[in-house]
Structure formats: structure tokens, C-alpha cells
Amino acid sequence: MADHQEASVTLPSDPASVCAARRYVAGVLTDWGLPPDAADTVRLIVSELATNAVQHTLGMSPTFTVDLALDRDEQLRVGVTDGHPRFPERLPAAVQRDNGRGLVIVRCLTAEYGGRLSVRPTREGGKRIEIELPWKVPAIQPDP
């Protein structure tokens, strides 16, 4: 496998794009050899981040970008970038709302896999939410 691989897709800020983002990421991760259970977790994380990019940009970001990078078979980075400058809010656990828990889910899943989450502004005035996860590809089993 190459020392560094990248993949990226830009989608319209539309609810249908969340499913397209999940499918895209699943295909890339399968091609790169990520085990199905870990790929499911990354797909869920992308689903939450893409949903946030669509729902919370208030029409200020006509598109969002999902990109993946694999470095030396050691680290997987997945980022979702949109054009809205507002950073996600962290809600206290006691707040009773039907939504607003996506980033909590992302943080928990990322931590469960030994990764980290970061949110930072882009030069264009938007934001990028990125997760970094250790990359673990199972050893290839020899033929019997």
C-alpha cells in the first residue's frame, strides 16, 4: 500500500447528500482495506458530520466536502468542510432537545477508537471538522 492515499468528494448541501457521503466513504474505505466494523463506525461519523454540514449552515454553504487521507498505514484522517463560519455548539447533557447530539456521538466514537477530533476555521471563512483515527489493518491470513 502507498505511503499516503487521499480521496475527496464535494456534495451539495442537501439532505440527499448525506447518504451519498456515506456511500462514498464506504467505497473508499473498502478499497483501502479497512475492516467492515471499523468502516461502519467511520461511516456513522461521516453521516453525523455531513448532516451537521447540511442542517446547520443555514444556506451559507452551498456545498460541503468530505475528504479522507491515509498516512503510512498508521493514521486515517476524515474531514468534513463547509463554508459556514459558526462552530458547532457543545450542549450540556441536561439540555432536552431532539437534535444537537451529533458531535457528542462523533466524539465518543472517535475516542472509543483511540482517535481525536478537531474543529478549525478555514482560510475561506468556513470550518473543518476532522477526526484522526489509528489505522489498523488485519494481518492477511495464509491459505491453509
Tab-separated table of C-alpha atoms in Angstrom:
chain	number	residue	atom	x	y	z
A	1	MET	CA	0.000	0.000	0.000
A	2	ALA	CA	1.205	3.522	-0.754
A	3	ASP	CA	2.648	5.719	1.999
A	4	HIS	CA	-0.131	8.256	1.528
A	5	GLN	CA	-3.553	7.989	-0.079
A	6	GLU	CA	-6.227	10.627	-0.417
A	7	ALA	CA	-9.819	10.788	-1.601
A	8	SER	CA	-12.287	13.657	-1.667
A	9	VAL	CA	-15.816	14.456	-2.784
A	10	THR	CA	-17.746	17.738	-2.790
A	11	LEU	CA	-21.511	17.491	-2.499
A	12	PRO	CA	-24.415	19.955	-2.467
A	13	SER	CA	-25.721	20.968	0.971
A	14	ASP	CA	-28.839	18.892	0.544
A	15	PRO	CA	-30.208	16.110	2.782
A	16	ALA	CA	-29.771	13.553	-0.031
A	17	SER	CA	-26.039	14.260	0.026
A	18	VAL	CA	-25.665	12.695	3.469
A	19	CYS	CA	-26.400	9.255	2.015
A	20	ALA	CA	-24.075	9.970	-0.922
A	21	ALA	CA	-21.293	10.909	1.519
A	22	ARG	CA	-21.765	7.640	3.450
A	23	ARG	CA	-21.654	5.579	0.256
A	24	TYR	CA	-18.566	7.395	-0.979
A	25	VAL	CA	-16.679	6.878	2.281
A	26	ALA	CA	-17.714	3.215	2.490
A	27	GLY	CA	-16.395	2.594	-1.009
A	28	VAL	CA	-13.061	4.307	-0.350
A	29	LEU	CA	-12.534	2.509	2.962
A	30	THR	CA	-13.343	-0.848	1.384
A	31	ASP	CA	-10.813	-0.140	-1.368
A	32	TRP	CA	-8.222	0.760	1.271
A	33	GLY	CA	-8.891	-2.422	3.271
A	34	LEU	CA	-10.478	-1.112	6.467
A	35	PRO	CA	-12.305	-3.914	8.325
A	36	PRO	CA	-16.119	-3.729	7.957
A	37	ASP	CA	-16.835	-2.996	11.642
A	38	ALA	CA	-14.429	-0.049	11.697
A	39	ALA	CA	-15.737	1.138	8.319
A	40	ASP	CA	-19.265	1.165	9.788
A	41	THR	CA	-18.066	3.424	12.602
A	42	VAL	CA	-16.373	5.832	10.198
A	43	ARG	CA	-19.490	5.837	8.023
A	44	LEU	CA	-21.617	6.777	11.047
A	45	ILE	CA	-19.190	9.568	11.952
A	46	VAL	CA	-19.316	10.926	8.391
A	47	SER	CA	-23.097	10.692	8.437
A	48	GLU	CA	-23.272	12.848	11.584
A	49	LEU	CA	-20.757	15.395	10.278
A	50	ALA	CA	-22.418	15.603	6.855
A	51	THR	CA	-25.829	16.030	8.490
A	52	ASN	CA	-24.428	18.914	10.530
A	53	ALA	CA	-22.956	20.477	7.398
A	54	VAL	CA	-26.360	20.333	5.688
A	55	GLN	CA	-28.612	21.306	8.616
A	56	HIS	CA	-26.588	23.947	10.404
A	57	THR	CA	-25.089	26.034	7.614
A	58	LEU	CA	-28.344	27.959	7.155
A	59	GLY	CA	-27.886	28.274	3.399
A	60	MET	CA	-24.469	29.940	3.824
A	61	SER	CA	-22.628	26.950	2.377
A	62	PRO	CA	-23.980	25.612	-0.924
A	63	THR	CA	-21.639	22.609	-0.732
A	64	PHE	CA	-19.604	20.585	1.733
A	65	THR	CA	-16.532	18.449	1.164
A	66	VAL	CA	-15.674	15.079	2.652
A	67	ASP	CA	-12.055	14.068	2.407
A	68	LEU	CA	-10.047	11.131	3.620
A	69	ALA	CA	-6.322	10.632	3.971
A	70	LEU	CA	-4.409	7.525	4.957
A	71	ASP	CA	-0.843	8.061	6.120
A	72	ARG	CA	1.650	5.189	6.070
A	73	ASP	CA	-0.895	2.586	7.134
A	74	GLU	CA	-0.880	4.244	10.565
A	75	GLN	CA	-3.465	7.002	10.651
A	76	LEU	CA	-6.773	7.704	8.954
A	77	ARG	CA	-7.986	11.299	8.763
A	78	VAL	CA	-11.549	12.112	7.791
A	79	GLY	CA	-12.685	15.696	7.446
A	80	VAL	CA	-15.894	17.488	6.576
A	81	THR	CA	-15.550	21.111	5.473
A	82	ASP	CA	-18.327	23.625	4.897
A	83	GLY	CA	-18.476	27.342	4.185
A	84	HIS	CA	-20.329	28.444	7.323
A	85	PRO	CA	-18.178	30.224	9.932
A	86	ARG	CA	-20.174	29.167	13.016
A	87	PHE	CA	-18.553	26.395	15.034
A	88	PRO	CA	-20.744	23.632	16.464
A	89	GLU	CA	-22.198	24.247	19.922
A	90	ARG	CA	-21.457	21.895	22.749
A	91	LEU	CA	-24.721	21.244	24.558
A	92	PRO	CA	-24.791	20.392	28.260
A	93	ALA	CA	-26.084	16.894	28.981
A	94	ALA	CA	-29.106	18.302	30.810
A	95	VAL	CA	-30.431	20.187	27.761
A	96	GLN	CA	-33.521	18.427	26.418
A	97	ARG	CA	-33.598	18.769	22.625
A	98	ASP	CA	-34.409	16.412	19.798
A	99	ASN	CA	-31.217	17.281	17.957
A	100	GLY	CA	-27.773	18.606	18.763
A	101	ARG	CA	-26.177	15.352	19.869
A	102	GLY	CA	-24.318	14.502	16.643
A	103	LEU	CA	-20.981	15.901	17.707
A	104	VAL	CA	-21.270	14.111	21.062
A	105	ILE	CA	-21.700	10.840	19.160
A	106	VAL	CA	-18.726	11.676	16.941
A	107	ARG	CA	-16.530	12.497	19.951
A	108	CYS	CA	-17.472	9.263	21.728
A	109	LEU	CA	-16.910	7.044	18.691
A	110	THR	CA	-13.625	8.754	17.893
A	111	ALA	CA	-12.391	8.349	21.471
A	112	GLU	CA	-13.505	4.699	21.530
A	113	TYR	CA	-11.150	4.008	18.621
A	114	GLY	CA	-8.281	5.934	20.234
A	115	GLY	CA	-8.618	8.940	17.964
A	116	ARG	CA	-9.168	12.639	18.302
A	117	LEU	CA	-11.488	15.275	16.916
A	118	SER	CA	-10.635	18.836	15.969
A	119	VAL	CA	-12.598	21.819	14.679
A	120	ARG	CA	-10.812	24.679	12.998
A	121	PRO	CA	-11.585	27.587	10.701
A	122	THR	CA	-10.708	27.515	7.012
A	123	ARG	CA	-8.991	30.316	5.108
A	124	GLU	CA	-12.216	30.829	3.175
A	125	GLY	CA	-14.163	31.621	6.332
A	126	GLY	CA	-15.818	28.251	6.902
A	127	LYS	CA	-14.845	25.400	9.199
A	128	ARG	CA	-13.376	21.928	9.029
A	129	ILE	CA	-14.252	19.169	11.460
A	130	GLU	CA	-11.691	16.394	11.331
A	131	ILE	CA	-11.207	13.099	13.059
A	132	GLU	CA	-7.940	11.220	13.246
A	133	LEU	CA	-8.013	7.507	13.951
A	134	PRO	CA	-5.258	4.935	14.298
A	135	TRP	CA	-5.335	2.717	11.211
A	136	LYS	CA	-5.371	-0.988	11.934
A	137	VAL	CA	-5.493	-3.352	9.002
A	138	PRO	CA	-5.782	-7.010	9.995
A	139	ALA	CA	-2.931	-9.292	9.013
A	140	ILE	CA	-3.612	-11.345	5.887
A	141	GLN	CA	-4.319	-14.931	6.829
A	142	PRO	CA	-2.219	-17.518	4.949
A	143	ASP	CA	-4.046	-20.059	2.807
A	144	PRO	CA	-4.444	-23.469	4.539
